[in-house]
Short mmCIF file of C-alpha atoms in Angstrom, two decimals:
data_model
loop_
_atom_site.label_atom_id
_atom_site.label_comp_id
_atom_site.label_asym_id
_atom_site.label_seq_id
_atom_site.Cartn_x
_atom_site.Cartn_y
_atom_site.Cartn_z
CA UNK A 1 0.28 -0.01 -0.07
CA UNK A 2 3.03 2.41 0.65
CA UNK A 3 4.36 1.24 -2.35
CA UNK A 4 1.08 2.33 -4.55
CA UNK A 5 1.11 5.72 -2.25
CA UNK A 6 4.35 7.04 -2.84
CA UNK A 7 3.74 6.04 -6.03
CA UNK A 8 0.92 7.66 -6.60
CA UNK A 9 2.32 10.50 -5.09
CA UNK A 10 5.27 10.75 -8.36
CA UNK A 11 2.88 10.39 -11.18
CA UNK A 12 0.77 13.02 -9.40
CA UNK A 13 4.25 15.44 -9.20
CA UNK A 14 4.74 14.58 -12.98
CA UNK A 15 1.40 15.56 -13.95
CA UNK A 16 1.35 17.80 -12.35
CA UNK A 17 5.06 19.50 -13.48
CA UNK A 18 3.70 18.27 -16.97
CA UNK A 19 0.56 20.67 -17.24
CA UNK A 20 2.83 23.50 -15.89
CA UNK A 21 5.28 22.89 -18.45
CA UNK A 22 2.75 23.05 -20.91
CA UNK A 23 1.22 26.13 -19.51
CA UNK A 24 4.63 28.43 -19.76
CA UNK A 25 4.94 26.96 -22.68
CA UNK A 26 0.42 28.36 -24.53
CA UNK A 27 2.53 31.53 -22.35
CA UNK A 28 5.83 31.60 -24.78
CA UNK A 29 3.49 31.05 -28.04
CA UNK A 30 0.64 33.90 -26.85
CA UNK A 31 4.05 37.10 -25.93
CA UNK A 32 5.81 35.69 -29.39
CA UNK A 33 2.64 36.55 -31.24
CA UNK A 34 1.75 39.34 -29.50
CA UNK A 35 5.03 41.08 -30.44
CA UNK A 36 4.97 40.27 -33.86
CA UNK A 37 1.38 41.86 -33.62
CA UNK A 38 2.12 45.22 -31.87
CA UNK A 39 5.75 45.86 -34.38
CA UNK A 40 7.38 45.92 -31.36
CA UNK A 41 11.29 45.42 -32.03
CA UNK A 42 12.26 43.55 -29.11
CA UNK A 43 11.36 42.41 -25.56
CA UNK A 44 11.91 40.59 -22.78
CA UNK A 45 9.45 38.99 -20.36
CA UNK A 46 9.97 37.29 -16.45
CA UNK A 47 7.77 35.92 -13.75
CA UNK A 48 8.14 35.04 -10.45
CA UNK A 49 5.95 32.66 -8.52
CA UNK A 50 6.69 31.68 -5.35
CA UNK A 51 10.09 32.85 -4.86
CA UNK A 52 11.63 32.32 -7.75
CA UNK A 53 11.78 32.77 -11.38
CA UNK A 54 10.05 30.70 -12.83
CA UNK A 55 9.96 32.17 -16.69
CA UNK A 56 11.76 34.15 -19.28
CA UNK A 57 11.52 34.36 -22.74
CA UNK A 58 12.45 37.17 -25.17
CA UNK A 59 11.30 38.20 -28.21
CA UNK A 60 11.95 39.91 -31.14
CA UNK A 61 15.67 41.78 -31.45
CA UNK A 62 17.71 43.42 -29.51
CA UNK A 63 17.80 46.60 -32.66
CA UNK A 64 15.95 46.98 -35.89
CA UNK A 65 18.07 45.49 -38.25
CA UNK A 66 20.23 43.78 -36.46
CA UNK A 67 20.29 40.20 -36.07
CA UNK A 68 20.90 40.19 -32.28
CA UNK A 69 17.99 39.04 -30.28
CA UNK A 70 17.33 39.81 -26.51
CA UNK A 71 17.71 36.81 -23.55
CA UNK A 72 17.39 37.45 -19.93
CA UNK A 73 19.82 39.42 -18.67
CA UNK A 74 19.55 42.06 -21.78
CA UNK A 75 19.52 45.56 -19.93
CA UNK A 76 16.96 47.91 -20.47
CA UNK A 77 16.15 51.14 -19.33
CA UNK A 78 12.95 50.62 -16.90
CA UNK A 79 12.81 54.69 -16.87
CA UNK A 80 9.78 55.64 -13.22
CA UNK A 81 9.41 51.79 -12.28
CA UNK A 82 12.71 53.28 -10.51
CA UNK A 83 10.61 54.88 -8.01
CA UNK A 84 10.01 52.74 -6.10
CA UNK A 85 13.60 52.02 -5.55
CA UNK A 86 13.24 56.01 -4.95
CA UNK A 87 10.35 55.54 -1.85
CA UNK A 88 12.70 52.85 -0.69
CA UNK A 89 15.74 54.78 0.19
CA UNK A 90 13.62 57.12 1.29
CA UNK A 91 11.46 54.38 4.28
CA UNK A 92 14.72 53.14 4.74
CA UNK A 93 16.83 56.20 6.48
CA UNK A 94 12.93 57.10 7.54
CA UNK A 95 13.84 53.52 9.74
CA UNK A 96 17.22 55.24 10.42
CA UNK A 97 15.57 58.05 12.54
CA UNK A 98 17.05 60.57 9.70
CA UNK A 99 14.27 61.37 7.93
CA UNK A 100 10.21 61.28 8.64
CA UNK A 101 7.17 60.94 6.43
CA UNK A 102 5.61 64.22 7.52
CA UNK A 103 8.80 65.48 7.88
CA UNK A 104 9.00 69.22 5.84
CA UNK A 105 10.67 68.71 1.98
CA UNK A 106 11.33 72.89 2.64
CA UNK A 107 13.16 71.59 5.86
CA UNK A 108 16.26 69.73 4.37
CA UNK A 109 15.83 71.87 1.02
CA UNK A 110 15.22 75.53 1.44
CA UNK A 111 15.33 76.68 -2.34
CA UNK A 112 11.65 74.24 -2.64
CA UNK A 113 9.31 76.17 -3.18
CA UNK A 114 5.61 75.97 -4.84
CA UNK A 115 3.62 78.25 -7.12
CA UNK A 116 5.27 81.17 -5.37
CA UNK A 117 2.63 80.44 -2.81
CA UNK A 118 5.00 80.86 0.57
CA UNK A 119 2.62 78.85 2.67
CA UNK A 120 2.27 76.09 0.05
CA UNK A 121 5.57 75.39 -0.03
CA UNK A 122 6.46 75.33 4.20
CA UNK A 123 3.95 72.13 4.04
CA UNK A 124 5.53 70.23 1.35
CA UNK A 125 5.89 66.72 3.20
CA UNK A 126 8.03 63.71 2.45
CA UNK A 127 4.81 61.95 1.50
CA UNK A 128 3.54 64.56 -0.85
CA UNK A 129 6.41 64.60 -2.99
CA UNK A 130 5.77 61.00 -2.72
CA UNK A 131 2.87 60.46 -3.96
CA UNK A 132 2.52 62.75 -6.61
CA UNK A 133 -0.96 65.05 -4.35
CA UNK A 134 0.99 68.78 -4.67
CA UNK A 135 -1.21 70.87 -6.66
CA UNK A 136 0.82 70.02 -10.11
CA UNK A 137 -0.51 69.05 -13.49
CA UNK A 138 0.01 65.18 -14.49
CA UNK A 139 3.41 65.68 -16.06
CA UNK A 140 4.24 69.31 -15.58
CA UNK A 141 7.04 70.27 -16.07
CA UNK A 142 8.63 67.61 -18.37
CA UNK A 143 9.73 69.85 -20.11
CA UNK A 144 11.83 71.65 -17.55
CA UNK A 145 14.28 68.11 -17.07
CA UNK A 146 13.88 66.37 -20.92
CA UNK A 147 17.11 66.41 -22.28
CA UNK A 148 18.72 68.77 -19.78
CA UNK A 149 21.96 69.96 -19.11
CA UNK A 150 20.99 71.23 -15.30
CA UNK A 151 21.76 70.22 -11.88
CA UNK A 152 18.75 68.82 -10.60
CA UNK A 153 18.79 71.90 -7.81
CA UNK A 154 18.02 74.11 -10.70
CA UNK A 155 15.16 72.17 -12.07
CA UNK A 156 13.47 71.76 -8.92
CA UNK A 157 13.76 75.53 -8.48
CA UNK A 158 12.20 76.20 -11.68
CA UNK A 159 9.61 73.76 -11.25
CA UNK A 160 8.98 76.72 -8.63
CA UNK A 161 7.89 79.06 -11.14
CA UNK A 162 4.94 75.96 -12.76
CA UNK A 163 1.16 76.52 -12.61
CA UNK A 164 -1.16 74.79 -10.02
CA UNK A 165 -3.33 72.48 -11.20
CA UNK A 166 -5.80 71.79 -8.19
CA UNK A 167 -6.11 72.70 -4.77
CA UNK A 168 -2.65 71.43 -2.31
CA UNK A 169 -3.69 67.26 -1.30
CA UNK A 170 -6.74 67.76 -3.48
CA UNK A 171 -6.34 65.72 -5.95
CA UNK A 172 -3.23 63.27 -8.61
CA UNK A 173 -0.76 64.93 -10.67
CA UNK A 174 2.66 62.64 -12.21
CA UNK A 175 5.06 64.75 -11.30
CA UNK A 176 8.62 63.48 -12.29
CA UNK A 177 10.27 67.30 -11.00
CA UNK A 178 8.69 65.49 -7.15
CA UNK A 179 10.67 63.15 -7.91
CA UNK A 180 13.64 64.77 -8.71
CA UNK A 181 12.74 66.54 -5.31
CA UNK A 182 13.28 63.64 -3.17
CA UNK A 183 16.93 62.21 -5.09
CA UNK A 184 18.24 65.74 -3.76
CA UNK A 185 16.47 64.94 -0.18
CA UNK A 186 18.13 61.90 -0.04
CA UNK A 187 21.95 63.03 -1.60
CA UNK A 188 21.42 66.25 1.33
CA UNK A 189 20.78 63.49 4.00
CA UNK A 190 23.39 60.77 3.05
CA UNK A 191 26.20 62.93 1.20
CA UNK A 192 25.50 60.34 -0.92
CA UNK A 193 23.88 60.18 -4.69
CA UNK A 194 21.35 58.96 -5.10
CA UNK A 195 22.85 55.93 -6.88
CA UNK A 196 25.39 55.45 -4.66
CA UNK A 197 21.74 55.09 -1.81
CA UNK A 198 20.82 52.63 -4.53
CA UNK A 199 23.89 50.38 -5.54
CA UNK A 200 25.17 50.16 -1.36
CA UNK A 201 21.02 49.46 0.28
CA UNK A 202 19.94 47.27 -2.69
CA UNK A 203 22.06 46.84 -5.69
CA UNK A 204 24.54 45.09 -3.69
CA UNK A 205 22.40 43.45 -0.69
CA UNK A 206 20.30 41.85 -3.23
CA UNK A 207 22.91 40.84 -5.43
CA UNK A 208 21.27 43.03 -8.50
CA UNK A 209 25.06 42.67 -9.95
CA UNK A 210 23.30 43.75 -14.33
CA UNK A 211 21.61 46.88 -12.37
CA UNK A 212 22.72 50.14 -13.77
CA UNK A 213 22.13 53.61 -12.30
CA UNK A 214 23.32 55.81 -14.83
CA UNK A 215 23.44 55.72 -18.87
CA UNK A 216 27.59 56.62 -18.06
CA UNK A 217 28.63 52.97 -17.48
CA UNK A 218 27.06 51.74 -20.87
CA UNK A 219 30.75 51.97 -22.24
CA UNK A 220 31.81 49.36 -20.44
CA UNK A 221 28.81 46.76 -20.40
CA UNK A 222 27.57 44.94 -23.33
CA UNK A 223 24.54 43.30 -23.96
CA UNK A 224 21.99 46.18 -24.01
CA UNK A 225 19.18 46.63 -26.55
CA UNK A 226 18.26 49.85 -28.18
CA UNK A 227 15.70 52.29 -27.32
CA UNK A 228 13.19 52.70 -30.86
CA UNK A 229 10.94 55.71 -31.54
CA UNK A 230 8.22 55.27 -33.50
CA UNK A 231 7.18 57.46 -36.72
CA UNK A 232 3.80 56.64 -40.10
CA UNK A 233 4.22 52.62 -38.11
CA UNK A 234 7.71 52.35 -38.95
CA UNK A 235 10.00 51.45 -35.49
CA UNK A 236 13.34 53.46 -36.34
CA UNK A 237 16.40 53.25 -32.98
CA UNK A 238 17.79 55.98 -31.44
CA UNK A 239 20.17 57.20 -28.67
CA UNK A 240 20.30 55.76 -25.46
CA UNK A 241 19.23 58.81 -22.68
CA UNK A 242 21.69 59.42 -19.83
CA UNK A 243 19.04 60.62 -16.94
CA UNK A 244 21.76 60.36 -14.37
CA UNK A 245 20.58 63.79 -12.78
CA UNK A 246 17.18 62.19 -12.75
CA UNK A 247 17.71 59.13 -11.77
CA UNK A 248 15.60 59.33 -9.03
CA UNK A 249 12.58 59.80 -11.62
CA UNK A 250 13.49 57.27 -13.71
CA UNK A 251 17.37 55.96 -14.05
CA UNK A 252 17.31 52.65 -13.31
CA UNK A 253 18.15 50.20 -16.07
CA UNK A 254 17.85 46.43 -15.58
CA UNK A 255 17.33 42.94 -17.18
CA UNK A 256 14.76 40.24 -16.42
CA UNK A 257 16.99 38.64 -14.19
CA UNK A 258 17.67 41.50 -12.01
CA UNK A 259 14.39 43.13 -11.63
CA UNK A 260 13.56 39.22 -10.73
CA UNK A 261 15.25 39.39 -7.53
CA UNK A 262 13.34 42.92 -6.81
CA UNK A 263 10.01 41.52 -7.39
CA UNK A 264 11.06 38.81 -4.89
CA UNK A 265 12.26 40.53 -2.00
CA UNK A 266 8.83 42.94 -2.79
CA UNK A 267 7.04 40.05 -2.24
CA UNK A 268 8.99 39.00 0.61
CA UNK A 269 7.87 42.38 2.52
CA UNK A 270 11.30 43.78 1.63
CA UNK A 271 13.21 40.49 4.29
CA UNK A 272 16.28 39.05 2.25
CA UNK A 273 17.35 35.99 3.37
CA UNK A 274 17.83 36.50 7.19
CA UNK A 275 17.92 40.26 5.94
CA UNK A 276 15.03 43.25 7.05
CA UNK A 277 16.13 46.53 4.64
CA UNK A 278 12.45 47.36 4.59
CA UNK A 279 10.44 46.89 8.21
CA UNK A 280 6.90 46.50 7.76
CA UNK A 281 6.49 49.75 8.53
CA UNK A 282 7.40 50.48 5.55
CA UNK A 283 6.19 48.01 3.36
CA UNK A 284 2.84 48.96 4.63
CA UNK A 285 3.43 52.81 4.39
CA UNK A 286 4.34 52.57 0.08
CA UNK A 287 1.66 49.64 -0.64
CA UNK A 288 -1.05 52.17 1.31
CA UNK A 289 -2.61 54.20 -0.92
CA UNK A 290 -1.82 57.92 -0.20
CA UNK A 291 -4.07 59.33 -3.37
CA UNK A 292 -6.98 57.74 -4.24
CA UNK A 293 -8.69 57.51 -7.72
CA UNK A 294 -11.95 57.23 -8.38
CA UNK A 295 -13.38 53.40 -9.34
CA UNK A 296 -16.95 53.53 -11.10
CA UNK A 297 -19.08 51.21 -8.87
CA UNK A 298 -22.30 50.89 -11.30
CA UNK A 299 -20.06 48.87 -14.18
CA UNK A 300 -18.31 45.66 -14.48
CA UNK A 301 -14.31 47.04 -15.05
CA UNK A 302 -11.95 44.10 -16.87
CA UNK A 303 -9.59 43.92 -13.55
CA UNK A 304 -12.43 43.04 -11.58
CA UNK A 305 -10.92 45.71 -9.70
CA UNK A 306 -13.06 47.13 -7.00
CA UNK A 307 -9.74 49.53 -5.35
CA UNK A 308 -7.67 52.43 -7.09
CA UNK A 309 -5.03 54.85 -5.95
CA UNK A 310 -1.54 55.87 -5.92
CA UNK A 311 1.23 54.94 -2.49
CA UNK A 312 4.66 55.88 -2.63
CA UNK A 313 6.65 55.16 -5.22
CA UNK A 314 4.16 52.46 -6.48
CA UNK A 315 0.54 51.79 -8.34
CA UNK A 316 -2.26 50.39 -6.24
CA UNK A 317 -5.59 48.78 -7.23
CA UNK A 318 -6.88 44.93 -7.30
CA UNK A 319 -7.42 42.31 -9.99
CA UNK A 320 -10.60 40.48 -9.34
CA UNK A 321 -9.91 41.36 -6.22
CA UNK A 322 -6.81 40.74 -5.19
CA UNK A 323 -5.14 43.76 -4.68
CA UNK A 324 -2.34 44.33 -7.08
CA UNK A 325 0.75 45.99 -7.03
CA UNK A 326 3.06 48.09 -9.75
CA UNK A 327 4.05 50.03 -12.06
CA UNK A 328 4.95 51.46 -15.58
CA UNK A 329 8.59 52.80 -16.67
CA UNK A 330 8.12 55.25 -20.14
CA UNK A 331 11.95 55.99 -21.20
CA UNK A 332 12.69 57.71 -24.70
CA UNK A 333 12.06 54.11 -26.63
CA UNK A 334 11.48 51.68 -23.99
CA UNK A 335 8.52 50.82 -22.34
CA UNK A 336 8.20 48.98 -18.98
CA UNK A 337 5.78 47.08 -16.33
CA UNK A 338 7.16 45.40 -13.42
CA UNK A 339 3.64 44.35 -11.42
CA UNK A 340 3.03 42.09 -8.30
CA UNK A 341 -0.14 40.14 -6.56
CA UNK A 342 1.43 40.03 -3.29
CA UNK A 343 -1.22 37.63 -1.69
CA UNK A 344 -0.54 35.38 -4.79
CA UNK A 345 3.34 35.31 -4.46
CA UNK A 346 3.21 36.42 -8.25
CA UNK A 347 4.46 38.99 -10.26
CA UNK A 348 5.58 39.90 -13.84
CA UNK A 349 7.82 41.87 -15.58
CA UNK A 350 7.27 43.62 -18.95
CA UNK A 351 10.14 44.79 -20.80
CA UNK A 352 9.96 46.61 -24.01
CA UNK A 353 12.94 48.66 -26.76
CA UNK A 354 9.97 50.25 -28.17
CA UNK A 355 7.02 52.85 -28.65
CA UNK A 356 3.90 50.85 -29.20
CA UNK A 357 3.64 48.16 -26.76
CA UNK A 358 1.63 45.74 -25.00
CA UNK A 359 3.72 45.73 -21.29
CA UNK A 360 -0.43 45.29 -19.59
CA UNK A 361 -1.66 42.97 -22.31
CA UNK A 362 1.14 40.22 -21.18
CA UNK A 363 0.66 41.02 -17.63
CA UNK A 364 -3.04 40.46 -17.70
CA UNK A 365 -2.73 37.28 -19.88
CA UNK A 366 -0.12 35.80 -17.80
CA UNK A 367 -1.68 36.60 -14.28
CA UNK A 368 -4.92 35.11 -16.05
CA UNK A 369 -3.42 32.46 -16.74
CA UNK A 370 -1.97 32.08 -13.81
CA UNK A 371 -4.78 32.60 -11.39
CA UNK A 372 -7.60 31.76 -13.51
CA UNK A 373 -9.62 34.91 -13.55
CA UNK A 374 -10.20 34.72 -17.48
CA UNK A 375 -9.12 33.71 -21.22
CA UNK A 376 -9.47 36.74 -22.54
CA UNK A 377 -7.21 37.59 -25.60
CA UNK A 378 -5.31 41.17 -23.72
CA UNK A 379 -3.25 41.27 -26.98
CA UNK A 380 -5.84 41.79 -29.00
CA UNK A 381 -8.15 43.63 -26.87
CA UNK A 382 -5.79 46.46 -25.89
CA UNK A 383 -3.85 46.35 -28.96
CA UNK A 384 -7.57 47.25 -31.40
CA UNK A 385 -7.48 49.87 -28.64
CA UNK A 386 -4.33 51.22 -28.65
CA UNK A 387 -4.70 51.41 -32.92
CA UNK A 388 -8.25 53.39 -32.38
CA UNK A 389 -6.63 55.99 -30.09
CA UNK A 390 -4.04 56.57 -32.30
CA UNK A 391 -6.04 56.63 -35.19
CA UNK A 392 -8.30 59.14 -32.51
CA UNK A 393 -5.57 61.84 -32.09
CA UNK A 394 -5.48 63.85 -34.59
CA UNK A 395 -4.38 67.26 -33.14
CA UNK A 396 -0.99 67.18 -36.25
CA UNK A 397 -3.15 66.27 -39.21
CA UNK A 398 -5.51 68.80 -37.80
CA UNK A 399 -3.38 71.36 -37.61
CA UNK A 400 -1.72 70.84 -40.94
CA UNK A 401 -5.08 70.56 -42.60
CA UNK A 402 -5.20 74.18 -41.39
CA UNK A 403 -2.27 75.19 -42.75
CA UNK A 404 -2.77 78.89 -45.01
CA UNK A 405 -0.99 78.24 -48.10
CA UNK A 406 1.14 81.06 -49.78
CA UNK A 407 1.19 83.79 -47.07
CA UNK A 408 4.33 85.66 -45.47
CA UNK A 409 5.62 87.01 -42.30
CA UNK A 410 5.14 89.82 -40.97
CA UNK A 411 8.47 91.63 -40.84
CA UNK A 412 11.73 90.55 -41.66
CA UNK A 413 14.06 88.01 -40.35
CA UNK A 414 15.73 90.26 -38.53
CA UNK A 415 12.78 90.63 -35.58
CA UNK A 416 12.08 87.82 -34.71
CA UNK A 417 16.53 86.72 -33.93
CA UNK A 418 16.68 87.33 -30.38
CA UNK A 419 16.70 86.19 -26.85
CA UNK A 420 12.96 84.68 -25.32
CA UNK A 421 12.78 84.25 -22.05
CA UNK A 422 10.22 81.92 -19.90
CA UNK A 423 10.23 81.83 -16.49
CA UNK A 424 9.88 78.14 -15.97
CA UNK A 425 12.83 77.31 -18.34
CA UNK A 426 15.44 79.96 -18.69
CA UNK A 427 17.11 81.33 -22.09
CA UNK A 428 15.25 80.18 -25.76
CA UNK A 429 17.90 81.92 -28.44
CA UNK A 430 16.26 83.01 -31.83
CA UNK A 431 19.43 83.29 -34.52
CA UNK A 432 19.69 84.14 -38.17
CA UNK A 433 21.93 81.50 -40.66
CA UNK A 434 21.95 80.99 -44.13
CA UNK A 435 18.89 83.53 -44.94
CA UNK A 436 16.66 80.62 -41.92
CA UNK A 437 16.16 81.16 -38.65
CA UNK A 438 17.83 78.12 -36.16
CA UNK A 439 16.05 77.68 -32.79
CA UNK A 440 18.50 77.47 -29.69
CA UNK A 441 16.86 75.73 -25.99
CA UNK A 442 19.66 76.95 -23.30
CA UNK A 443 19.64 74.64 -21.50
CA UNK A 444 19.18 71.59 -23.65
CA UNK A 445 21.63 71.83 -26.40
CA UNK A 446 20.05 69.11 -27.92
CA UNK A 447 16.54 69.86 -28.72
CA UNK A 448 17.68 73.06 -31.49
CA UNK A 449 16.18 72.95 -34.65
CA UNK A 450 15.59 74.90 -37.55
CA UNK A 451 12.30 77.31 -38.62
CA UNK A 452 10.36 76.60 -41.75
CA UNK A 453 7.80 79.48 -42.58
CA UNK A 454 4.27 77.58 -41.75
CA UNK A 455 1.95 80.67 -42.00
CA UNK A 456 1.27 84.34 -41.34
CA UNK A 457 4.41 84.85 -38.26
CA UNK A 458 4.36 80.62 -37.05
CA UNK A 459 7.07 78.29 -37.67
CA UNK A 460 7.51 74.84 -38.47
CA UNK A 461 9.96 73.55 -36.00
CA UNK A 462 11.99 70.94 -37.82
CA UNK A 463 14.22 69.27 -35.57
CA UNK A 464 18.21 68.15 -35.91
CA UNK A 465 17.45 65.20 -34.24
CA UNK A 466 14.27 63.30 -34.30
CA UNK A 467 13.06 62.89 -31.10
CA UNK A 468 10.86 59.99 -29.48
CA UNK A 469 7.77 61.78 -28.12
CA UNK A 470 7.04 64.46 -29.94
CA UNK A 471 7.37 65.16 -33.61
CA UNK A 472 5.81 67.76 -35.91
CA UNK A 473 5.53 71.09 -34.12
CA UNK A 474 4.53 75.05 -34.67
CA UNK A 475 5.78 77.99 -33.46
CA UNK A 476 4.25 81.18 -34.02
CA UNK A 477 5.89 84.87 -33.00
CA UNK A 478 3.80 87.01 -30.76
CA UNK A 479 3.42 90.84 -31.58
CA UNK A 480 2.35 93.63 -29.59
CA UNK A 481 0.07 96.27 -31.57
CA UNK A 482 2.73 98.20 -33.37
CA UNK A 483 4.40 94.96 -34.96
CA UNK A 484 6.61 94.56 -31.87
CA UNK A 485 7.73 90.96 -31.33
CA UNK A 486 7.23 89.92 -28.16
CA UNK A 487 6.86 86.27 -27.48
CA UNK A 488 6.70 82.87 -28.70
CA UNK A 489 3.81 80.49 -28.48
CA UNK A 490 4.57 77.09 -28.65
CA UNK A 491 2.39 74.16 -30.38
CA UNK A 492 3.39 70.34 -29.82
CA UNK A 493 1.15 67.58 -29.84
CA UNK A 494 2.42 64.85 -27.93
CA UNK A 495 1.37 63.79 -24.09
CA UNK A 496 4.18 64.22 -22.14
CA UNK A 497 6.60 67.18 -22.95
CA UNK A 498 4.54 70.35 -22.75
CA UNK A 499 6.49 72.85 -25.14
CA UNK A 500 3.01 75.09 -24.74
CA UNK A 501 3.87 75.71 -20.87
CA UNK A 502 7.22 77.78 -21.84
CA UNK A 503 5.32 81.07 -22.87
CA UNK A 504 9.02 82.68 -23.21
CA UNK A 505 8.75 87.00 -23.34
CA UNK A 506 11.16 88.81 -25.51
CA UNK A 507 14.24 90.04 -23.66
#
C-alpha cells in the first residue's frame, strides 16, 4: 500500500509539472505572437512565483535591422519603475531616524518652493512629493528636465514657477519633478548621490549585479538593448538617453533576471534572506494609498477592480479582488512594467524597446493564466484600443489641414531673432544663419531646430534630431499693436513634454 501511495504521489507530481510546463509553453507562444502583432522591436518577459523566477521569454531583436536577440540578462531602461527604489531609500532613512514621512521638504531643501506660495511651499511633506499630490498637473514641467544639462537643484528651483493645476493635496498630478526633488533630498541627508544609495542599499544586497543607475556605465557593458522611436508606423533606433541627473525619477537600467530579484524581495515584504531591509512599517507605508482614484462601481470593468490609488512609488489597485501592486516606465524608446499580486506571491516584469508596447496585455494575460480569472485575449483587445486611440489622435493632422498656403511673415527675419526668456525654463535663442531662422534651448542643446515658415508669423519646428515623444510642431511669434515681437507660443502635440508651458517673453 505504501509503495502504491508513493507511486501515486510521483505520478501526480509529474502530471502537475507537465501541466505547468505546458502552460508556460502556451504563455511563450502567446507572447511571441503578441510581440509580432504589436510590431515592438523586442521584448523580455519574466514571471516570479513563490520566490523563484519560473518563466523567462525573449522575443524580437535588440535593434531593428540587426540579428542580435535579447535574453534574460539584456539591459533595458526601466524608467519610472525606479520610483519604487526611491521610496524604498526614503523608507530606509525613516527607519534610521534621519527623516520622517511627514517632515517638510523645505526643512532640508530651503530653495524648494511651489506656485510663489510661501504657505504651500512650507507645508509640502516627503509623503506629498512621493504620492503626486502637491497640486501640479500630470507631467507638468517635464519640458524643464527633458534632455537638459541643468543640475537637479536648478530643475527643482524652476519647478516652483509652474502653474498650480488643483488645490494642494486635493488631486493627483503625476510629477517627475517631485521625484527629482526626492533624489536631492536623499543626497542632502546621506551625503551620497541617489545612485550610490541605490547601489549600496539595494543592488549589492540583493545581488542585482547587472543593474545600473546611470547610462554613463553603458560604455563598459555588453548585452544592452537599443531604444526605438516610432513614426508613421516605422520603428527607428535612437540614442540611449543619460538620465543620471534625474535618476530618482527614472534612472535605473536592468534586466529580467535582476528585476526578478527585486520583485521577489518585495513579495517577501522587504526581507532578503535573514536581513530585514525594509521594516513592516515601511512596507505598509509605501503600499498604502495616499492618493485615491475614483472607480466606477456602477458597472463592471475588465480587471474586476474595486479600488485604485497611488502609494509611494507604487500604483495600487486590485485584480479580480486580489491586491495588485506595480508601476510602469516610459523612457525614450522603451516602455516597461513591473506588476505583482502579493497574496499569490506572483509577479511579472515586461521590458520592451519600442514605443508601441503591449506591457499590460502581457501582464494581464499572464495573471489570468496563473489565477484562472479569465480567458480574455488581452493582446488583441488592447491592440485594437491602442490603434483606435492613435487613429483618433488627429492633433497633427488638424494642424496641417489648417495651414494657409502662400502667406508671408509680417516682418523681416531680423525682427524675430533674439533672446526669449521663459520663467519656468530659462533662455531660448532665435538666430539667423544662411537666410533661415534657428532656435536653440539654452539648457537643452539637443532640442535645437531649424524654423521653416509655415504661415503668417508661424514657423514649423524642424528638429535637428529625431525625438521619441514628439515630432511635428510649430512656434508662433507674438507681436503687440505696434508689430513689435514680444514672445513665442509653442504648439508641439504630444502627451508628455509640454512646450506650451514655456511661454517665453522676448528680452
